[in-house]
PDB file of C-alpha atoms in Angstrom:
ATOM      1  CA  UNK A 190     187.912  31.580  77.255  1.00  0.00           C
ATOM      2  CA  UNK A 191     190.235  32.500  74.389  1.00  0.00           C
ATOM      3  CA  UNK A 192     188.926  33.565  71.005  1.00  0.00           C
ATOM      4  CA  UNK A 193     190.014  30.247  69.474  1.00  0.00           C
ATOM      5  CA  UNK A 194     188.332  28.275  72.271  1.00  0.00           C
ATOM      6  CA  UNK A 195     185.159  30.343  71.859  1.00  0.00           C
ATOM      7  CA  UNK A 196     185.112  29.803  68.111  1.00  0.00           C
ATOM      8  CA  UNK A 197     185.428  26.067  68.675  1.00  0.00           C
ATOM      9  CA  UNK A 198     182.174  26.172  70.675  1.00  0.00           C
ATOM     10  CA  UNK A 199     180.288  28.350  68.198  1.00  0.00           C
ATOM     11  CA  UNK A 200     177.246  26.862  66.589  1.00  0.00           C
ATOM     12  CA  UNK A 201     177.632  26.831  62.817  1.00  0.00           C
ATOM     13  CA  UNK A 202     174.365  27.184  60.944  1.00  0.00           C
ATOM     14  CA  UNK A 203     173.664  26.869  57.250  1.00  0.00           C
ATOM     15  CA  UNK A 204     170.273  28.062  56.038  1.00  0.00           C
ATOM     16  CA  UNK A 205     168.932  26.994  52.651  1.00  0.00           C
ATOM     17  CA  UNK A 206     165.796  26.956  50.518  1.00  0.00           C
ATOM     18  CA  UNK A 207     167.289  24.606  47.920  1.00  0.00           C
ATOM     19  CA  UNK A 208     168.993  21.284  48.529  1.00  0.00           C
ATOM     20  CA  UNK A 209     172.737  21.685  48.906  1.00  0.00           C
ATOM     21  CA  UNK A 210     174.524  19.488  46.340  1.00  0.00           C
ATOM     22  CA  UNK A 211     175.451  16.843  48.926  1.00  0.00           C
ATOM     23  CA  UNK A 212     171.814  16.426  50.017  1.00  0.00           C
ATOM     24  CA  UNK A 213     170.521  16.428  46.465  1.00  0.00           C
ATOM     25  CA  UNK A 214     172.959  13.558  45.815  1.00  0.00           C
ATOM     26  CA  UNK A 215     171.796  11.758  48.984  1.00  0.00           C
ATOM     27  CA  UNK A 216     168.164  11.870  47.844  1.00  0.00           C
ATOM     28  CA  UNK A 217     168.776  11.199  44.128  1.00  0.00           C
ATOM     29  CA  UNK A 218     167.332   7.666  44.241  1.00  0.00           C
ATOM     30  CA  UNK A 219     170.601   5.900  43.433  1.00  0.00           C
ATOM     31  CA  UNK A 220     172.944   3.688  45.468  1.00  0.00           C
ATOM     32  CA  UNK A 221     170.162   2.523  47.775  1.00  0.00           C
ATOM     33  CA  UNK A 222     172.133  -0.498  49.033  1.00  0.00           C
ATOM     34  CA  UNK A 223     175.005   1.751  50.115  1.00  0.00           C
ATOM     35  CA  UNK A 224     172.600   4.004  52.001  1.00  0.00           C
ATOM     36  CA  UNK A 225     170.747   1.324  53.969  1.00  0.00           C
ATOM     37  CA  UNK A 226     170.470   2.514  57.533  1.00  0.00           C
ATOM     38  CA  UNK A 227     169.888   6.186  56.733  1.00  0.00           C
ATOM     39  CA  UNK A 228     166.781   7.305  58.570  1.00  0.00           C
ATOM     40  CA  UNK A 229     164.913  10.601  58.469  1.00  0.00           C
ATOM     41  CA  UNK A 230     162.197  11.618  60.880  1.00  0.00           C
ATOM     42  CA  UNK A 231     159.093  13.147  59.316  1.00  0.00           C
ATOM     43  CA  UNK A 232     157.212  15.181  61.914  1.00  0.00           C
ATOM     44  CA  UNK A 233     153.598  16.087  61.240  1.00  0.00           C
ATOM     45  CA  UNK A 234     150.748  17.423  63.347  1.00  0.00           C
ATOM     46  CA  UNK A 235     147.536  15.419  63.566  1.00  0.00           C
ATOM     47  CA  UNK A 236     143.969  16.750  63.787  1.00  0.00           C
ATOM     48  CA  UNK A 237     144.300  16.994  67.593  1.00  0.00           C
ATOM     49  CA  UNK A 238     147.474  19.090  67.348  1.00  0.00           C
ATOM     50  CA  UNK A 239     149.746  16.254  68.483  1.00  0.00           C
ATOM     51  CA  UNK A 240     153.141  15.961  66.854  1.00  0.00           C
ATOM     52  CA  UNK A 241     153.570  12.585  65.182  1.00  0.00           C
ATOM     53  CA  UNK A 242     156.792  11.109  63.852  1.00  0.00           C
ATOM     54  CA  UNK A 243     157.280   8.648  61.026  1.00  0.00           C
ATOM     55  CA  UNK A 244     160.697   7.194  60.363  1.00  0.00           C
ATOM     56  CA  UNK A 245     161.543   7.024  56.664  1.00  0.00           C
ATOM     57  CA  UNK A 246     164.330   5.130  54.965  1.00  0.00           C
ATOM     58  CA  UNK A 247     166.268   6.188  51.894  1.00  0.00           C
ATOM     59  CA  UNK A 248     163.928   4.140  49.678  1.00  0.00           C
ATOM     60  CA  UNK A 249     161.006   6.397  50.569  1.00  0.00           C
ATOM     61  CA  UNK A 250     162.651   9.745  49.765  1.00  0.00           C
ATOM     62  CA  UNK A 251     163.455  11.267  46.378  1.00  0.00           C
ATOM     63  CA  UNK A 252     164.578  14.804  45.488  1.00  0.00           C
ATOM     64  CA  UNK A 253     162.928  15.407  42.126  1.00  0.00           C
ATOM     65  CA  UNK A 254     164.632  18.803  41.823  1.00  0.00           C
ATOM     66  CA  UNK A 255     166.576  21.289  43.914  1.00  0.00           C
ATOM     67  CA  UNK A 256     163.531  22.624  45.791  1.00  0.00           C
ATOM     68  CA  UNK A 257     161.416  19.545  46.469  1.00  0.00           C
ATOM     69  CA  UNK A 258     161.327  16.151  48.127  1.00  0.00           C
ATOM     70  CA  UNK A 259     158.942  13.375  47.144  1.00  0.00           C
ATOM     71  CA  UNK A 260     157.983  10.795  49.740  1.00  0.00           C
ATOM     72  CA  UNK A 261     156.141   7.487  49.588  1.00  0.00           C
ATOM     73  CA  UNK A 262     153.932   6.521  52.533  1.00  0.00           C
ATOM     74  CA  UNK A 263     151.482   3.770  53.302  1.00  0.00           C
ATOM     75  CA  UNK A 264     147.966   5.236  53.056  1.00  0.00           C
ATOM     76  CA  UNK A 265     147.069   4.060  56.568  1.00  0.00           C
ATOM     77  CA  UNK A 266     150.093   5.855  58.092  1.00  0.00           C
ATOM     78  CA  UNK A 267     149.302   8.693  60.477  1.00  0.00           C
ATOM     79  CA  UNK A 268     151.710  10.909  58.546  1.00  0.00           C
ATOM     80  CA  UNK A 269     149.832  10.310  55.288  1.00  0.00           C
ATOM     81  CA  UNK A 270     146.569  11.367  56.923  1.00  0.00           C
ATOM     82  CA  UNK A 271     148.216  14.380  58.577  1.00  0.00           C
ATOM     83  CA  UNK A 272     149.814  15.540  55.311  1.00  0.00           C
ATOM     84  CA  UNK A 273     146.477  15.211  53.523  1.00  0.00           C
ATOM     85  CA  UNK A 274     144.902  17.435  56.222  1.00  0.00           C
ATOM     86  CA  UNK A 275     147.451  20.157  56.911  1.00  0.00           C
ATOM     87  CA  UNK A 276     150.140  19.716  54.226  1.00  0.00           C
ATOM     88  CA  UNK A 277     153.041  20.811  56.450  1.00  0.00           C
ATOM     89  CA  UNK A 278     155.841  18.753  57.965  1.00  0.00           C
ATOM     90  CA  UNK A 279     159.418  18.943  59.126  1.00  0.00           C
ATOM     91  CA  UNK A 280     162.032  16.418  58.061  1.00  0.00           C
ATOM     92  CA  UNK A 281     164.987  15.929  60.406  1.00  0.00           C
ATOM     93  CA  UNK A 282     168.086  13.797  59.974  1.00  0.00           C
ATOM     94  CA  UNK A 283     171.818  13.581  60.566  1.00  0.00           C
ATOM     95  CA  UNK A 284     174.146  13.716  57.574  1.00  0.00           C
ATOM     96  CA  UNK A 285     177.769  14.704  57.060  1.00  0.00           C
ATOM     97  CA  UNK A 286     178.293  15.419  60.787  1.00  0.00           C
ATOM     98  CA  UNK A 287     175.403  17.909  60.928  1.00  0.00           C
ATOM     99  CA  UNK A 288     171.814  17.955  62.160  1.00  0.00           C
ATOM    100  CA  UNK A 289     169.330  18.966  59.472  1.00  0.00           C
ATOM    101  CA  UNK A 290     165.794  20.238  59.817  1.00  0.00           C
ATOM    102  CA  UNK A 291     163.816  21.028  56.676  1.00  0.00           C
ATOM    103  CA  UNK A 292     160.379  22.651  56.711  1.00  0.00           C
ATOM    104  CA  UNK A 293     158.252  21.441  53.797  1.00  0.00           C
ATOM    105  CA  UNK A 294     154.798  22.116  52.410  1.00  0.00           C
ATOM    106  CA  UNK A 295     153.315  19.062  50.707  1.00  0.00           C
ATOM    107  CA  UNK A 296     150.828  18.238  47.991  1.00  0.00           C
ATOM    108  CA  UNK A 297     149.589  14.788  47.150  1.00  0.00           C
ATOM    109  CA  UNK A 298     150.845  13.420  43.850  1.00  0.00           C
ATOM    110  CA  UNK A 299     148.634  11.472  41.461  1.00  0.00           C
ATOM    111  CA  UNK A 300     148.798   7.853  42.518  1.00  0.00           C
ATOM    112  CA  UNK A 301     147.779   5.871  39.484  1.00  0.00           C
ATOM    113  CA  UNK A 302     149.992   5.017  36.524  1.00  0.00           C
ATOM    114  CA  UNK A 303     148.857   4.780  32.887  1.00  0.00           C
ATOM    115  CA  UNK A 304     147.874   1.135  33.384  1.00  0.00           C
ATOM    116  CA  UNK A 305     145.630   2.072  36.321  1.00  0.00           C
ATOM    117  CA  UNK A 306     147.983   0.525  38.885  1.00  0.00           C
ATOM    118  CA  UNK A 307     149.486   2.062  41.989  1.00  0.00           C
ATOM    119  CA  UNK A 308     152.919   1.237  43.300  1.00  0.00           C
ATOM    120  CA  UNK A 309     152.171  -1.242  46.049  1.00  0.00           C
ATOM    121  CA  UNK A 310     149.327   0.840  47.396  1.00  0.00           C
ATOM    122  CA  UNK A 311     151.560   3.750  48.405  1.00  0.00           C
ATOM    123  CA  UNK A 312     150.499   7.383  48.482  1.00  0.00           C
ATOM    124  CA  UNK A 313     153.046   9.889  47.265  1.00  0.00           C
ATOM    125  CA  UNK A 314     153.557  13.500  48.248  1.00  0.00           C
ATOM    126  CA  UNK A 315     155.830  16.244  46.952  1.00  0.00           C
ATOM    127  CA  UNK A 316     157.096  18.720  49.510  1.00  0.00           C
ATOM    128  CA  UNK A 317     158.491  22.125  48.606  1.00  0.00           C
ATOM    129  CA  UNK A 318     161.251  23.433  50.847  1.00  0.00           C
ATOM    130  CA  UNK A 319     160.135  26.444  52.851  1.00  0.00           C
ATOM    131  CA  UNK A 320     163.315  26.627  54.896  1.00  0.00           C
ATOM    132  CA  UNK A 321     166.131  24.271  55.701  1.00  0.00           C
ATOM    133  CA  UNK A 322     168.836  24.489  58.303  1.00  0.00           C
ATOM    134  CA  UNK A 323     171.978  22.553  59.110  1.00  0.00           C
ATOM    135  CA  UNK A 324     173.642  22.856  62.509  1.00  0.00           C
ATOM    136  CA  UNK A 325     177.059  21.681  63.674  1.00  0.00           C
ATOM    137  CA  UNK A 326     179.681  22.536  66.250  1.00  0.00           C
ATOM    138  CA  UNK A 327     183.406  21.979  65.937  1.00  0.00           C
ATOM    139  CA  UNK A 328     183.853  20.332  69.338  1.00  0.00           C
ATOM    140  CA  UNK A 329     181.447  17.445  68.671  1.00  0.00           C
ATOM    141  CA  UNK A 330     180.828  15.481  65.498  1.00  0.00           C
ATOM    142  CA  UNK A 331     177.442  13.932  64.919  1.00  0.00           C
ATOM    143  CA  UNK A 332     178.243  10.416  63.751  1.00  0.00           C
ATOM    144  CA  UNK A 333     174.707   9.156  63.276  1.00  0.00           C
ATOM    145  CA  UNK A 334     171.091   9.858  63.947  1.00  0.00           C
ATOM    146  CA  UNK A 335     168.524   7.111  64.012  1.00  0.00           C
ATOM    147  CA  UNK A 336     169.907   4.218  61.987  1.00  0.00           C
ATOM    148  CA  UNK A 337     168.847   0.664  61.251  1.00  0.00           C
ATOM    149  CA  UNK A 338     170.060  -2.560  59.703  1.00  0.00           C
ATOM    150  CA  UNK A 339     168.096  -4.794  57.389  1.00  0.00           C
ATOM    151  CA  UNK A 340     167.947  -8.414  58.496  1.00  0.00           C
ATOM    152  CA  UNK A 341     165.984 -11.075  56.674  1.00  0.00           C
ATOM    153  CA  UNK A 342     164.621 -10.012  53.336  1.00  0.00           C
ATOM    154  CA  UNK A 343     167.310  -7.406  52.641  1.00  0.00           C
ATOM    155  CA  UNK A 344     167.262  -8.110  48.899  1.00  0.00           C
ATOM    156  CA  UNK A 345     163.456  -7.946  48.792  1.00  0.00           C
ATOM    157  CA  UNK A 346     163.500  -4.638  50.679  1.00  0.00           C
ATOM    158  CA  UNK A 347     166.075  -3.151  48.308  1.00  0.00           C
ATOM    159  CA  UNK A 348     163.996  -4.299  45.338  1.00  0.00           C
ATOM    160  CA  UNK A 349     160.863  -2.726  46.863  1.00  0.00           C
ATOM    161  CA  UNK A 350     162.770   0.500  47.502  1.00  0.00           C
ATOM    162  CA  UNK A 351     164.015   0.553  43.925  1.00  0.00           C
ATOM    163  CA  UNK A 352     160.426   0.164  42.703  1.00  0.00           C
ATOM    164  CA  UNK A 353     159.240   2.891  45.090  1.00  0.00           C
ATOM    165  CA  UNK A 354     161.937   5.318  43.942  1.00  0.00           C
ATOM    166  CA  UNK A 355     161.129   4.579  40.306  1.00  0.00           C
ATOM    167  CA  UNK A 356     157.467   5.217  41.063  1.00  0.00           C
ATOM    168  CA  UNK A 357     158.301   8.484  42.851  1.00  0.00           C
ATOM    169  CA  UNK A 358     160.355   9.561  39.850  1.00  0.00           C
ATOM    170  CA  UNK A 359     157.445   8.757  37.535  1.00  0.00           C
ATOM    171  CA  UNK A 360     154.762  10.605  39.492  1.00  0.00           C
ATOM    172  CA  UNK A 361     157.089  13.519  40.236  1.00  0.00           C
ATOM    173  CA  UNK A 362     157.768  13.848  36.531  1.00  0.00           C
ATOM    174  CA  UNK A 363     154.066  14.040  35.729  1.00  0.00           C
ATOM    175  CA  UNK A 364     153.242  16.828  38.146  1.00  0.00           C
TER     176      UNK A 364
END
């Protein structure tokens, strides 16, 4: 194998403990309609040590600053219970032709606004980046990870996501 052929097969890795600008922009809570279909996998460990995965859409993720990610979960979700117990999770996704894995340590955010209301019954967590990694190779482009399309109720879903992001922004700003 020639040097140029070998370099084409080399795994490129980027390690980070702060969101790169492109990811901070992805999770900034804007342009939700343009980002429909983006899916991240949140992997937690339950009380029995089993790895559990929750799929999150762009309307459930918000980067409040360069080191954190706020998420909104339904309180009955296994991931919400697991985060309340052990506070650690990994978020994986495909973006910009790379595979990302981000290790986060979470805390629960206050869930009641000044009027005593919650945002649709969601529980919110803020995760601090412990370590993040992007991987890509030159010979193969990742074109997507897990993706989805919204069918009926697309407008209602986008409105709910907008409300969720606004709520995440509010509770993230208070903590």
